[in-house]
mmCIF file of C-alpha atoms in Angstrom:
data_model
loop_
_atom_site.group_PDB
_atom_site.id
_atom_site.type_symbol
_atom_site.label_atom_id
_atom_site.label_comp_id
_atom_site.label_asym_id
_atom_site.label_seq_id
_atom_site.Cartn_x
_atom_site.Cartn_y
_atom_site.Cartn_z
ATOM 1 C CA MET A 57 17.202 152.832 -47.898
ATOM 2 C CA ASN A 58 19.399 156.545 -47.684
ATOM 3 C CA GLU A 59 18.476 158.329 -50.402
ATOM 4 C CA THR A 60 20.889 161.542 -50.173
ATOM 5 C CA THR A 61 18.807 164.596 -52.570
ATOM 6 C CA ASN A 62 20.099 167.861 -53.885
ATOM 7 C CA PRO A 63 18.980 170.497 -50.968
ATOM 8 C CA ALA A 64 19.588 173.678 -53.100
ATOM 9 C CA ARG A 65 18.612 171.978 -55.883
ATOM 10 C CA PRO A 66 14.782 171.444 -54.952
ATOM 11 C CA GLY A 67 12.313 170.247 -57.815
ATOM 12 C CA GLY A 68 14.614 170.576 -60.880
ATOM 13 C CA GLY A 69 12.687 171.027 -63.874
ATOM 14 C CA PRO A 70 11.349 174.554 -62.611
ATOM 15 C CA ARG A 71 14.340 175.650 -61.045
ATOM 16 C CA LEU A 72 16.437 174.348 -64.313
ATOM 17 C CA VAL A 73 13.725 177.214 -66.739
ATOM 18 C CA GLY A 74 14.281 178.953 -63.738
ATOM 19 C CA THR A 75 17.935 179.021 -63.924
ATOM 20 C CA VAL A 76 18.624 179.591 -67.793
ATOM 21 C CA VAL A 77 15.895 182.547 -67.865
ATOM 22 C CA CYS A 78 17.902 184.382 -65.518
ATOM 23 C CA THR A 79 21.209 183.889 -67.351
ATOM 24 C CA LEU A 80 19.701 184.852 -70.545
ATOM 25 C CA LEU A 81 18.614 188.137 -68.952
ATOM 26 C CA LEU A 82 21.475 189.028 -67.131
ATOM 27 C CA ALA A 83 23.851 188.037 -69.729
ATOM 28 C CA LEU A 84 21.685 190.309 -72.470
ATOM 29 C CA GLY A 85 21.684 193.257 -69.093
ATOM 30 C CA ASN A 86 25.665 192.464 -69.538
ATOM 31 C CA LEU A 87 25.727 193.518 -73.038
ATOM 32 C CA VAL A 88 23.793 196.000 -73.144
ATOM 33 C CA THR A 89 25.782 197.917 -70.028
ATOM 34 C CA GLY A 90 28.806 196.662 -71.716
ATOM 35 C CA TYR A 91 27.958 198.627 -74.907
ATOM 36 C CA LEU A 92 26.751 201.817 -73.569
ATOM 37 C CA VAL A 93 30.590 202.173 -71.561
ATOM 38 C CA PHE A 94 31.836 201.361 -75.046
ATOM 39 C CA LEU A 95 30.113 203.898 -76.387
ATOM 40 C CA ALA A 96 30.643 206.419 -73.305
ATOM 41 C CA TYR A 97 34.197 205.538 -74.006
ATOM 42 C CA ALA A 98 34.371 206.370 -77.652
ATOM 43 C CA VAL A 99 32.709 209.237 -77.752
ATOM 44 C CA GLY A 100 34.445 212.143 -77.126
ATOM 45 C CA PRO A 101 34.052 215.777 -78.854
ATOM 46 C CA ALA A 102 34.400 216.492 -82.325
ATOM 47 C CA GLY A 103 36.286 220.809 -81.486
ATOM 48 C CA PRO A 104 36.294 223.124 -78.350
ATOM 49 C CA TRP A 105 31.825 224.381 -79.994
ATOM 50 C CA ASP A 106 31.091 220.653 -79.046
ATOM 51 C CA THR A 107 29.846 219.844 -75.743
ATOM 52 C CA GLU A 108 27.196 218.119 -76.575
ATOM 53 C CA GLY A 109 29.178 215.335 -77.724
ATOM 54 C CA LEU A 110 31.072 215.633 -74.083
ATOM 55 C CA ALA A 111 27.634 215.889 -73.151
ATOM 56 C CA HIS A 112 26.681 211.938 -74.740
ATOM 57 C CA ALA A 113 29.465 210.934 -73.318
ATOM 58 C CA LYS A 114 29.046 211.086 -69.564
ATOM 59 C CA TYR A 115 24.573 210.292 -69.875
ATOM 60 C CA ALA A 116 25.854 207.435 -71.940
ATOM 61 C CA ALA A 117 28.523 206.516 -68.065
ATOM 62 C CA GLY A 118 26.061 207.693 -65.982
ATOM 63 C CA LEU A 119 23.553 205.361 -67.962
ATOM 64 C CA ALA A 120 25.926 202.705 -67.898
ATOM 65 C CA LEU A 121 25.922 203.229 -63.994
ATOM 66 C CA ALA A 122 22.082 203.386 -63.343
ATOM 67 C CA LEU A 123 23.311 199.450 -61.592
ATOM 68 C CA VAL A 124 19.762 197.509 -62.896
ATOM 69 C CA THR A 125 21.474 194.501 -63.890
ATOM 70 C CA ALA A 126 23.801 194.222 -60.537
ATOM 71 C CA LEU A 127 20.723 194.941 -59.001
ATOM 72 C CA LEU A 128 19.228 191.961 -60.679
ATOM 73 C CA SER A 129 22.500 189.474 -59.964
ATOM 74 C CA TRP A 130 21.813 190.552 -56.436
ATOM 75 C CA VAL A 131 17.856 189.471 -56.667
ATOM 76 C CA PHE A 132 19.084 186.454 -58.731
ATOM 77 C CA VAL A 133 22.047 185.436 -57.313
ATOM 78 C CA LYS A 134 19.787 186.213 -52.934
ATOM 79 C CA ALA A 135 17.103 183.645 -55.394
ATOM 80 C CA GLU A 136 19.882 180.458 -55.907
ATOM 81 C CA TRP A 137 19.087 180.965 -59.982
ATOM 82 C CA VAL A 138 22.352 181.447 -60.168
ATOM 83 C CA GLY A 139 25.979 182.356 -59.009
ATOM 84 C CA ARG A 140 28.385 184.452 -57.544
ATOM 85 C CA GLY A 141 30.162 184.886 -60.136
ATOM 86 C CA TRP A 142 27.314 186.972 -61.727
ATOM 87 C CA PHE A 143 28.670 190.007 -60.317
ATOM 88 C CA ALA A 144 32.211 190.555 -61.768
ATOM 89 C CA ALA A 145 30.336 191.501 -64.705
ATOM 90 C CA PRO A 146 28.213 194.380 -62.594
ATOM 91 C CA ALA A 147 31.337 195.246 -60.825
ATOM 92 C CA VAL A 148 33.243 195.647 -63.746
ATOM 93 C CA LEU A 149 30.977 197.939 -66.386
ATOM 94 C CA ALA A 150 30.284 199.668 -62.951
ATOM 95 C CA VAL A 151 33.820 201.003 -61.953
ATOM 96 C CA ALA A 152 35.741 201.425 -66.056
ATOM 97 C CA ALA A 153 31.758 203.561 -66.190
ATOM 98 C CA LEU A 154 32.412 205.458 -62.692
ATOM 99 C CA LEU A 155 36.375 206.396 -64.376
ATOM 100 C CA ARG A 156 34.933 207.745 -67.659
ATOM 101 C CA LEU A 157 32.416 210.616 -65.295
ATOM 102 C CA THR A 158 35.391 211.410 -63.501
ATOM 103 C CA LEU A 159 39.165 210.458 -63.640
ATOM 104 C CA LEU A 160 38.811 209.639 -68.109
ATOM 105 C CA ALA A 161 36.691 212.354 -68.939
ATOM 106 C CA PRO A 162 36.821 213.822 -72.083
ATOM 107 C CA SER A 163 37.634 217.463 -71.663
ATOM 108 C CA LEU A 164 37.034 220.217 -74.467
#
């Protein structure tokens, strides 16, 4: 008998659970990072006296740029639990946070 097996997915049950858990973790991480980037864009100074609002916008963008989600994506893709498409969301969010910290930074 010539049986063909998929070498990329040995042991289907535990592998499927790992994929589901990793997908949920990455989705949650991307949502939190997206929310922080949104806050960074939404916060602006109330006036020329409001340096605190400006600082908070920079902190929120910097926190979103912590790359925790990107590192998790790298680990999960390396373990072949999720596909390479999971690199897209952290990359887009990192670019958006970088833009907020540099070119689109609020000014007084």
